[in-house]
Coordinates of N, CA and C in Angstrom, one line a residue:
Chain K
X1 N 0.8 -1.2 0.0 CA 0.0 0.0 0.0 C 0.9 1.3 0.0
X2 N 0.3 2.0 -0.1 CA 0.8 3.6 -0.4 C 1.4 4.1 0.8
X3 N 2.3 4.7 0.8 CA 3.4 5.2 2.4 C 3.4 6.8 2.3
X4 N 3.1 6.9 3.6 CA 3.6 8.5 3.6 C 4.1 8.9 5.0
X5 N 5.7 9.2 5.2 CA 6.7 9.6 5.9 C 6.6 10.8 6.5
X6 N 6.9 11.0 7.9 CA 6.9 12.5 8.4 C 8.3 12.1 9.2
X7 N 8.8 13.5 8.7 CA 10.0 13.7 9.9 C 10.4 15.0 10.4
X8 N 10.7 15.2 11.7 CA 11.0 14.0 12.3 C 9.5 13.5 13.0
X9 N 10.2 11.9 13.6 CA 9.0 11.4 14.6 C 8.5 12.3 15.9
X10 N 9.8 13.0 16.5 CA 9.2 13.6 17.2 C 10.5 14.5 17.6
X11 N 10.1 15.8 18.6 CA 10.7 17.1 18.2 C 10.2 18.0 19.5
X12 N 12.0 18.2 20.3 CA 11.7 18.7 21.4 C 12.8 20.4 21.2
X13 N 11.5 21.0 21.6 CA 12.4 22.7 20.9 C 12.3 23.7 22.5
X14 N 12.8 24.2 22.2 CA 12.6 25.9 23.4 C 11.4 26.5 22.8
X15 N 10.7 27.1 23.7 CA 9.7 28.3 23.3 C 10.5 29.8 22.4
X16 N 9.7 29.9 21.6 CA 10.3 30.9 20.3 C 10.8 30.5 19.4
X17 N 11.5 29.4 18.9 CA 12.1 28.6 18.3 C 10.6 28.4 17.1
X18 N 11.4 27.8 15.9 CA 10.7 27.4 14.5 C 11.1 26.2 14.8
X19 N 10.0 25.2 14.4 CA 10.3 23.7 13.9 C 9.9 23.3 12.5
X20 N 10.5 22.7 11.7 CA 10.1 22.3 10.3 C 9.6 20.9 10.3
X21 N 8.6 20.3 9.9 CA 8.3 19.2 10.0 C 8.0 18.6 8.5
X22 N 8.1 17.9 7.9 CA 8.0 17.1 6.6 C 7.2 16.1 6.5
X23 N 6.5 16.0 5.3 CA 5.7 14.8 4.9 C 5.9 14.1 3.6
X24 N 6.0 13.4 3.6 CA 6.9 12.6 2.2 C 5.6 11.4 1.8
X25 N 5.1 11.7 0.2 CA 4.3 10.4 -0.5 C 5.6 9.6 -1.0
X26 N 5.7 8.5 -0.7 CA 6.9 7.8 -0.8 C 6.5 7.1 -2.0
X27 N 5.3 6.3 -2.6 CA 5.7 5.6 -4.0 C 4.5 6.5 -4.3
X28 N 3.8 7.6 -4.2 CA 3.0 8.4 -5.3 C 3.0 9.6 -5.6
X29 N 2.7 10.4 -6.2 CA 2.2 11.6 -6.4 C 1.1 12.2 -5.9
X30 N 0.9 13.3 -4.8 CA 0.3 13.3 -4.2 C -0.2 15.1 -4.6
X31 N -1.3 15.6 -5.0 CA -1.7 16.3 -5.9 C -2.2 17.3 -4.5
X32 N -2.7 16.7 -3.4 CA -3.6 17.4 -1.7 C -2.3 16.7 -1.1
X33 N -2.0 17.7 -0.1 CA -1.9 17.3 1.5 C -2.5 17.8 2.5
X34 N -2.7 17.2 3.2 CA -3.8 17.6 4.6 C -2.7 17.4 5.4
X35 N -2.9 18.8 6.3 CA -2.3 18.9 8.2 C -3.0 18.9 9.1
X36 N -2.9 17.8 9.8 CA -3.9 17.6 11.0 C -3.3 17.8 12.5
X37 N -4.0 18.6 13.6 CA -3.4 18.2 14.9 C -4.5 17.2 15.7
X38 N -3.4 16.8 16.4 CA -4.1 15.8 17.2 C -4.2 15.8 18.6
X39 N -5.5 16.0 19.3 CA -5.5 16.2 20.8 C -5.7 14.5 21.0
X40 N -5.0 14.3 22.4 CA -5.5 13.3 22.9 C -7.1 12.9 23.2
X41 N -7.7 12.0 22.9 CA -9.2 11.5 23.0 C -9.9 12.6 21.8
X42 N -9.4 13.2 21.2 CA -9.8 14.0 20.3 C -9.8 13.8 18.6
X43 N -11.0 14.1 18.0 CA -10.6 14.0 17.1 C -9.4 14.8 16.0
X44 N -8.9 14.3 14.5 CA -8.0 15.0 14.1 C -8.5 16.7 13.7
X45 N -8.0 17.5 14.0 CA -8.4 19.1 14.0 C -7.8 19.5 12.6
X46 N -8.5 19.3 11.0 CA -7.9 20.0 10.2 C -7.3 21.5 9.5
X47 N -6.3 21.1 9.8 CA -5.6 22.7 9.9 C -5.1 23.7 8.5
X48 N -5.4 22.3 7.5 CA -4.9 23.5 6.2 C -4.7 22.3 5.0
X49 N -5.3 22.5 4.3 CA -5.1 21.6 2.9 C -4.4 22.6 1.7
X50 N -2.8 21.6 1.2 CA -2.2 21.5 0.9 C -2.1 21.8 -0.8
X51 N -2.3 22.5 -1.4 CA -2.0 21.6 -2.9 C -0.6 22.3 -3.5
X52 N 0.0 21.3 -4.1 CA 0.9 21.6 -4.4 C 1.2 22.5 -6.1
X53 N 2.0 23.3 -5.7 CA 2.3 24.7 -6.7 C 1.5 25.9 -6.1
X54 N 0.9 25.5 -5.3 CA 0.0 26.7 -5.1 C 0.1 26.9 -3.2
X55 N -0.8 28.2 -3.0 CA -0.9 28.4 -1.4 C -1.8 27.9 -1.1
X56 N -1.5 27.2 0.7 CA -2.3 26.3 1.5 C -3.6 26.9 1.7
X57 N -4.9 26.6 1.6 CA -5.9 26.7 2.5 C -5.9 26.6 4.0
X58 N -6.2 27.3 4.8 CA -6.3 27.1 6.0 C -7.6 26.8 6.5
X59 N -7.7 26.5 7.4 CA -8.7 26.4 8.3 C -9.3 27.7 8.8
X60 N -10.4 27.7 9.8 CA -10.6 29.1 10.3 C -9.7 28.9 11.4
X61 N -9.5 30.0 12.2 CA -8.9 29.9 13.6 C -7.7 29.2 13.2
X62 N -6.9 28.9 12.3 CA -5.7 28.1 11.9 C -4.6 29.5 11.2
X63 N -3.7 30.2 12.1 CA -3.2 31.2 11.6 C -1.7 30.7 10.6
X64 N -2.2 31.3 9.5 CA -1.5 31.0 8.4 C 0.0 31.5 8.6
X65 N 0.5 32.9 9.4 CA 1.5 33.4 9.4 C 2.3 32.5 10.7
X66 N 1.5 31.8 12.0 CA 2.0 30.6 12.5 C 2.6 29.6 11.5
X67 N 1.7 28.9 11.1 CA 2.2 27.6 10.7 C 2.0 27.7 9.4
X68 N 3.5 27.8 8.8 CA 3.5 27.8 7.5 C 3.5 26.6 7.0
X69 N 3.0 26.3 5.2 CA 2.7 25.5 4.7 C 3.7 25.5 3.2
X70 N 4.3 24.8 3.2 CA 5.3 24.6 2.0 C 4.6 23.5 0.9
X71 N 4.1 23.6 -0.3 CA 4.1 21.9 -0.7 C 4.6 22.2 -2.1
X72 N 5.9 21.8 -1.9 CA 6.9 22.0 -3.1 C 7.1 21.4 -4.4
X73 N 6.7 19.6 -4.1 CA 6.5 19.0 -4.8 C 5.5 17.7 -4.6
X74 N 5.5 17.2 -5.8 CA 4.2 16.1 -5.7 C 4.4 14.9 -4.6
X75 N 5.2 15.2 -4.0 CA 6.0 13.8 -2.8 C 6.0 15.0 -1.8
X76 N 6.2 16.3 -1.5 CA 6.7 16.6 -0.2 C 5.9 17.9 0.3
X77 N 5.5 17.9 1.1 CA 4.4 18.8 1.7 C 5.1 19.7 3.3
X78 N 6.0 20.8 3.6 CA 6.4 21.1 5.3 C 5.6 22.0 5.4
X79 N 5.4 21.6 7.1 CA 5.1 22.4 7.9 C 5.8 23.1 9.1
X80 N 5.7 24.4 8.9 CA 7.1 25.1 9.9 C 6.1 25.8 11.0
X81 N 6.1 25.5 12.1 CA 5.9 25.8 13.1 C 6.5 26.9 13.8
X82 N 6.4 28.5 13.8 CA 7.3 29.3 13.8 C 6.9 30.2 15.5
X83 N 8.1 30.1 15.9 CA 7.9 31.1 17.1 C 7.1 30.0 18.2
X84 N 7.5 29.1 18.0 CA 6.9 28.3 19.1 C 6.6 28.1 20.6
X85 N 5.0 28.3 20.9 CA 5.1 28.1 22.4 C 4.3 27.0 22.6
X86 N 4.5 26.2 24.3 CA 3.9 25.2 24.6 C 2.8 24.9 24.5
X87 N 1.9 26.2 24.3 CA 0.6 25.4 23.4 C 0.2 24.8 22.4
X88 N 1.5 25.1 21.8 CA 1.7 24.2 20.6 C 2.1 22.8 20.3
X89 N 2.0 22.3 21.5 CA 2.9 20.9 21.9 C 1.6 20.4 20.8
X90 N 1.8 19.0 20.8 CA 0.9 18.4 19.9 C 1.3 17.3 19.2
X91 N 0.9 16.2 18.5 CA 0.9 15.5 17.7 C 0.6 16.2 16.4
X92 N 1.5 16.4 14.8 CA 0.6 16.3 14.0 C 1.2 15.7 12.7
X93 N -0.3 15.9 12.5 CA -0.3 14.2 11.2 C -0.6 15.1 10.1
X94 N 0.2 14.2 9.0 CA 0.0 14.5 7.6 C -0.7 13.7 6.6
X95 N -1.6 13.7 5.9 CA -2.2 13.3 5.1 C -1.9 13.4 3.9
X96 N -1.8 12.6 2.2 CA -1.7 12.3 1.5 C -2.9 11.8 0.9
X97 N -3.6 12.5 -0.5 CA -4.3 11.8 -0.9 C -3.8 11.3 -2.7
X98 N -4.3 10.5 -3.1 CA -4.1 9.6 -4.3 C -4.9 10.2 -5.3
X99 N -4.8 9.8 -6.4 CA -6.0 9.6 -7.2 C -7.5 8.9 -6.9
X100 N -8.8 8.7 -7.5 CA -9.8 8.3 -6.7 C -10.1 8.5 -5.2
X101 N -9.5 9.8 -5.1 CA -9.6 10.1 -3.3 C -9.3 9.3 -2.5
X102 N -8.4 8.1 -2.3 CA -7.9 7.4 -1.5 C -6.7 8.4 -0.5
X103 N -6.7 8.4 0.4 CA -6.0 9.3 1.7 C -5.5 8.0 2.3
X104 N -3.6 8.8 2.7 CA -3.3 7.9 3.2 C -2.7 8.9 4.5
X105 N -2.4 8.2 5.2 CA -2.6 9.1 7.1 C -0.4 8.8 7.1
X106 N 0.2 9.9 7.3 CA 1.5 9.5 8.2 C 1.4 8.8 9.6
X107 N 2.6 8.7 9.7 CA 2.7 8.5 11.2 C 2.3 9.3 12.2
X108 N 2.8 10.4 11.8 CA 2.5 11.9 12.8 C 3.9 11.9 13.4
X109 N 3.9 13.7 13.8 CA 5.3 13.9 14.6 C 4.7 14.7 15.9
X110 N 5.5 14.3 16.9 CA 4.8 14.9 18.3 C 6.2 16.0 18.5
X111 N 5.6 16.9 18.9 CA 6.3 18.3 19.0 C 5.9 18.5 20.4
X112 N 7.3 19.0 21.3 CA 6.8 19.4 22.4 C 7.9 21.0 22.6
X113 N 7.0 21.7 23.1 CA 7.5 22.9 23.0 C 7.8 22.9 24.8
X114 N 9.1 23.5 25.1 CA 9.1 23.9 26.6 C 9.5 25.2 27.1
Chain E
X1 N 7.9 -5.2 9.5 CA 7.4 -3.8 9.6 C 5.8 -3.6 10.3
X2 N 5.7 -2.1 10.9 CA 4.7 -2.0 11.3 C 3.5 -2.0 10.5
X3 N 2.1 -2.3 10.7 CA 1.2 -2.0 9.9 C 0.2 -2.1 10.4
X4 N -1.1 -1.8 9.8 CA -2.4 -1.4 9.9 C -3.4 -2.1 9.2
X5 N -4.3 -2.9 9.1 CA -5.1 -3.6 7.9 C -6.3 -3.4 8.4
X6 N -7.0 -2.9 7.5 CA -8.6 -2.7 7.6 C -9.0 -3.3 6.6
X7 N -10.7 -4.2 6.8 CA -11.3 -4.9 5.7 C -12.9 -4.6 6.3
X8 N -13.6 -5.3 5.5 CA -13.2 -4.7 3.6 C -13.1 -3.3 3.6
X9 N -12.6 -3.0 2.6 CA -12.2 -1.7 1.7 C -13.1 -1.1 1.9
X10 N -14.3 -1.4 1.2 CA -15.7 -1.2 0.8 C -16.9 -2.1 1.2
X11 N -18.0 -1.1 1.6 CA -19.1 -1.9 2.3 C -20.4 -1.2 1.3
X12 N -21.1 -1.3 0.9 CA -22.7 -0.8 0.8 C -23.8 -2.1 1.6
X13 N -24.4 -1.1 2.3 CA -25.6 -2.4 3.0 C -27.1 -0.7 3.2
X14 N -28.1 -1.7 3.5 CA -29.8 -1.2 3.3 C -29.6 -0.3 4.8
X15 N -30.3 0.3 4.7 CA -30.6 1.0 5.9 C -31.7 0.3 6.9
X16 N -30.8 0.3 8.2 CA -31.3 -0.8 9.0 C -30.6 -2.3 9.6
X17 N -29.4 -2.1 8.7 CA -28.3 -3.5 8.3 C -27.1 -3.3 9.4
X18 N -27.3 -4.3 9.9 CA -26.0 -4.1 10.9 C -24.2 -4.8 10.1
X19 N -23.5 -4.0 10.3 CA -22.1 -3.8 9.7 C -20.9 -3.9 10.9
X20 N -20.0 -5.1 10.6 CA -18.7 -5.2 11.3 C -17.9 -4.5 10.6
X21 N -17.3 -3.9 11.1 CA -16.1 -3.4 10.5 C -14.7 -4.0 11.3
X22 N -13.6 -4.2 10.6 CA -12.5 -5.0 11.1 C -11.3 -4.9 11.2
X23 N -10.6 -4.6 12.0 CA -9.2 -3.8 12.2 C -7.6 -4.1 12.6
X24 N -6.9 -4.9 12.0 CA -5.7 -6.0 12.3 C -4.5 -4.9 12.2
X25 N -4.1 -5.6 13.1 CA -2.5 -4.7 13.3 C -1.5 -5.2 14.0
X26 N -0.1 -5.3 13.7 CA 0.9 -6.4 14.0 C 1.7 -4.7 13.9
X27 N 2.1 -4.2 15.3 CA 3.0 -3.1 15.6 C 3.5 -3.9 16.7
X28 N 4.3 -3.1 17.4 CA 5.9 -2.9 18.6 C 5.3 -2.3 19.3
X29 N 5.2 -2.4 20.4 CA 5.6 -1.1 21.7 C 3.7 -0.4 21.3
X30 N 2.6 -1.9 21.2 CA 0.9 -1.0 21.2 C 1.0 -0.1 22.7
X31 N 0.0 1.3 22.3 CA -0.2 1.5 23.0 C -1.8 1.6 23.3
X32 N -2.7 1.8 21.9 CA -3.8 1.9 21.9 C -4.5 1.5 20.5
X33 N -5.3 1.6 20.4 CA -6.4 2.0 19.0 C -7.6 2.4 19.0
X34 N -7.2 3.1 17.8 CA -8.3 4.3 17.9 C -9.6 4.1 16.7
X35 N -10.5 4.9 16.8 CA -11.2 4.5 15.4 C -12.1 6.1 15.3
X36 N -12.3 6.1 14.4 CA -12.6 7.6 13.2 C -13.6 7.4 12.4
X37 N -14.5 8.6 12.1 CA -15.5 9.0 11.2 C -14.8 9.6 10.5
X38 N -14.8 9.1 9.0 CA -14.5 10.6 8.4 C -15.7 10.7 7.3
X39 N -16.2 12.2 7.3 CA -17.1 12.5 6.1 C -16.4 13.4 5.3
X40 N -16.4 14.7 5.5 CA -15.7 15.4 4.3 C -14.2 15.7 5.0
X41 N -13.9 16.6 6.0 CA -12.9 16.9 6.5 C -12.2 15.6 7.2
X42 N -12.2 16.4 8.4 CA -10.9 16.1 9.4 C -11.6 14.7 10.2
X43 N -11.2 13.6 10.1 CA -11.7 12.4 10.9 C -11.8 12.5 12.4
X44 N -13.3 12.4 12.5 CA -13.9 12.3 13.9 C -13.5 11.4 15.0
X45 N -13.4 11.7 15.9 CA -12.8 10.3 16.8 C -14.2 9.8 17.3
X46 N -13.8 8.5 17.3 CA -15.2 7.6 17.8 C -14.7 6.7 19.4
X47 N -13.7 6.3 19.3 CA -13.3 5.3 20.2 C -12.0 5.3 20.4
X48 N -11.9 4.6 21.6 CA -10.0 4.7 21.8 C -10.0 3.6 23.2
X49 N -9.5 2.3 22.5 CA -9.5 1.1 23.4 C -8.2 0.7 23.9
X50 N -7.4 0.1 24.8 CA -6.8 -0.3 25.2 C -6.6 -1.4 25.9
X51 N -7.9 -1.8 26.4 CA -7.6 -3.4 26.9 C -8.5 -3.9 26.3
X52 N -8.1 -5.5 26.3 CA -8.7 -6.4 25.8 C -10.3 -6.5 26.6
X53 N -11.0 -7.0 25.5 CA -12.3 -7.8 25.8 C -13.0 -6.6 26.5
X54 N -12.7 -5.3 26.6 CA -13.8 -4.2 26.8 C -14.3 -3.9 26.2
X55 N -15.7 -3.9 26.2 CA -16.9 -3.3 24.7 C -16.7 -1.6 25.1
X56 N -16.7 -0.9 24.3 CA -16.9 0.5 24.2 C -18.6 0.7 23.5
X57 N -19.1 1.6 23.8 CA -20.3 1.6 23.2 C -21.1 3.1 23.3
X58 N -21.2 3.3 22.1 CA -21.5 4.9 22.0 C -22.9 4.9 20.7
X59 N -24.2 4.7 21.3 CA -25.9 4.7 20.7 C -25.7 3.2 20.2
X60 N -25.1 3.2 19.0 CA -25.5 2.8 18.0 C -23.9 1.9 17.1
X61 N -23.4 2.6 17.6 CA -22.1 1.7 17.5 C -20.8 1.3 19.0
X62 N -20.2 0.7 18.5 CA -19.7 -0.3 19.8 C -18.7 -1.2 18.7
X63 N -17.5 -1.3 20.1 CA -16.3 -1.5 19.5 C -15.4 -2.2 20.6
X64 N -14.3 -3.4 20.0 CA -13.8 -4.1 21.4 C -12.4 -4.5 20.5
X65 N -11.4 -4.7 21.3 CA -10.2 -4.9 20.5 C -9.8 -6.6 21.3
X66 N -9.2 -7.1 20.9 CA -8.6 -8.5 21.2 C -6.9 -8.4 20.9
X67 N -6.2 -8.0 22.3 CA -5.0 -8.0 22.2 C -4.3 -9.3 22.5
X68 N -4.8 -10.5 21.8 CA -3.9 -11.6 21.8 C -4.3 -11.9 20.5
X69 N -5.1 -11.7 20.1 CA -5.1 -11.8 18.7 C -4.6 -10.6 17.2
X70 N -4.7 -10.1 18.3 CA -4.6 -8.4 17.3 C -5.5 -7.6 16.2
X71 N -6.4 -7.1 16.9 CA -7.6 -6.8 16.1 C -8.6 -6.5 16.8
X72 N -9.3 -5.4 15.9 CA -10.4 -4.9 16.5 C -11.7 -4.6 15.9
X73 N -12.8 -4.5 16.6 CA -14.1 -4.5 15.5 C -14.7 -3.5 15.7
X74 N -15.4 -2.9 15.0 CA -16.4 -1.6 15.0 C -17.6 -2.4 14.6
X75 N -18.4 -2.1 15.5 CA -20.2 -3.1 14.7 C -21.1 -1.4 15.0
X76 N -21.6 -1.7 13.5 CA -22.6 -0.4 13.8 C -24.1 -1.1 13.5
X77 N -25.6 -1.1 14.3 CA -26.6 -1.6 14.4 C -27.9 -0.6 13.7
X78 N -28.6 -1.3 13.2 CA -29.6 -0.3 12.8 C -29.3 0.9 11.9
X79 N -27.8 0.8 10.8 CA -27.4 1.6 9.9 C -28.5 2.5 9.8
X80 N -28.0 4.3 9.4 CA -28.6 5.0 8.7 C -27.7 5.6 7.8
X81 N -28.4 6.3 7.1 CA -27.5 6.6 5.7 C -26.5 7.9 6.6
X82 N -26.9 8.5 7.1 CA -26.0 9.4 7.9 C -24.9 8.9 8.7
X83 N -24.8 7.0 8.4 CA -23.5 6.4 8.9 C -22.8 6.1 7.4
X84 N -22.6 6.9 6.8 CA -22.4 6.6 5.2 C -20.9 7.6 5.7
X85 N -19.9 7.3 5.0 CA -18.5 7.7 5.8 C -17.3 6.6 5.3
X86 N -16.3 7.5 5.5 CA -15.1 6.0 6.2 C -14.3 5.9 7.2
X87 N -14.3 4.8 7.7 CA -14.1 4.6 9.3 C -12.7 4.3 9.2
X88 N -11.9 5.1 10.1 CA -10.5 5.0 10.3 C -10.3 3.9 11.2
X89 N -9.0 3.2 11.3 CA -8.4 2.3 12.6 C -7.3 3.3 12.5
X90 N -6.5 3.4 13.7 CA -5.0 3.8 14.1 C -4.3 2.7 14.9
X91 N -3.8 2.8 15.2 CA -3.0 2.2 16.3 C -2.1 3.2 16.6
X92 N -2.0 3.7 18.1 CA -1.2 5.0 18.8 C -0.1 3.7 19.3
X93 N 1.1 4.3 18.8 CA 2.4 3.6 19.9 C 3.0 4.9 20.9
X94 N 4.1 4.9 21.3 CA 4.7 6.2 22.4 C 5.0 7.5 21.1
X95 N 5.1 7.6 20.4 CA 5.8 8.8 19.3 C 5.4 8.6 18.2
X96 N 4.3 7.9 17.6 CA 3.7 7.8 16.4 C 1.9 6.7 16.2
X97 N 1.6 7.3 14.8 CA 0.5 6.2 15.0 C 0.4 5.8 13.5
X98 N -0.1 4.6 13.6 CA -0.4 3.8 12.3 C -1.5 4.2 11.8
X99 N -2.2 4.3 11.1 CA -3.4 4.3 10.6 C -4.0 3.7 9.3
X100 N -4.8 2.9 9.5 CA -5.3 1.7 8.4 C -5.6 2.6 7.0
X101 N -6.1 2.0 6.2 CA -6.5 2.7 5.0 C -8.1 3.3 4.4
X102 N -8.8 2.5 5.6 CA -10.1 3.0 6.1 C -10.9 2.2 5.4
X103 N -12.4 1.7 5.9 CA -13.3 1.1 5.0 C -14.1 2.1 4.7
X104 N -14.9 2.1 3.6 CA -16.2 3.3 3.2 C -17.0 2.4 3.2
X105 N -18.1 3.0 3.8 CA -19.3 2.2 4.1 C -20.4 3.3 3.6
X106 N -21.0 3.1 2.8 CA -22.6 3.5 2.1 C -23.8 2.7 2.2
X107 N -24.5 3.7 3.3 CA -26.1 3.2 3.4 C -27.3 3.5 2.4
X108 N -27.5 2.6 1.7 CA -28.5 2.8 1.0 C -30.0 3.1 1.9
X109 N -30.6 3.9 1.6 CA -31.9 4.2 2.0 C -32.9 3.4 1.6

């Protein structure tokens, strides 16, 4: 099945600090990426769909000048987390979708800000 | 390697039809699994099991995982077409999570 890579797995920064995070479609071309955060017992919170050549969609309440959205190429989608503070801590996942709308989910990278 | 298996892919049943959904997963270091609505956006969380042989149960669906076998079931009772969707599995380990490839299930009216 279809793979999609985030790095890093997980990512411990100082407050104020930028973190870059990456999402990689490993055997496809991936035309959408979706950025998701993840609360514990919560569902995924979508934060900004991706298309690549072009600028991200955001969500409402999802500040674009926070968390930038890179999607450079058909394989790689970053998310830079800029000026970081511990409310930022989080799980987040990256999504990949295919042709025929098939979505494939990363691993996710957990970011802890202190 | 780690992985995730959900079956079937694809479901359509009548409204009224009760539906297993089915969730296998051979990971390292489990720490849970989880399971998801998704309709248009961001996948809903439904459930989040961790020990064996506990039913979870929320109206209309209900869900139990078997950690010696590895796998877990979503049963949804009395379908309505507003359970028309695709249902995620994950599996959460300590620093990442797997996530199946999801079944879509469409209720016919």
């Amino acid at each position: 099945g279809a793979v999609v890579s985030q790095h890093p797995s997980r990512v411990i920064c100082k407050s104020g600090t930028s973190v870059k995070i990456e999402c990689r479609s490993l055997d496809f071309q991936a035309t959408t990426m979706f950025w998701y955060r993840q609360f514990p017992k919560q569902s995924l919170m979508l934060m900004a769909t991706s298309n690549e050549g072009s600028k991200a969609t955001y969500e409402q309440g999802v500040e674009k000048d926070k968390f930038l959205i890179n999607h450079a190429s058909l394989t790689l989608s970053t998310l830079t987390v800029t000026s970081a503070h511990p409310e930022d801590s989080s799980f987040y996942i990256c999504s990949a979708r295919r042709q025929h709308n098939e979505q494939f989910f990363g691993p996710g990278t957990r970011l802890t800000v202190l | 390697e780690d992985k995730v298996v959900q079956s079937p892919l694809s479901l359509v049943v009548h409204e009224g039809d009760t539906v297993t959904l089915n969730c296998s997963y051979e990971v390292t270091n489990f720490r849970s699994l989880l399971w998801y609505k998704q309709e248009k956006k961001a996948p809903t969380f439904l459930f989040m099991l961790t020990s064996s042989g506990i039913e979870k149960k929320s109206g209309r669906l209900s869900s139990i995982l078997d950690k010696k076998e590895l796998f877990s079931i979503l049963n949804i009772t009395a379908t309505q077409t507003g359970d028309s969707a695709v249902y995620l599995c994950a599996v959460a380990l300590s620093n990442q999570f797997y996530f199946g490839t999801g079944t879509s299930l469409t209720v016919i009216p």
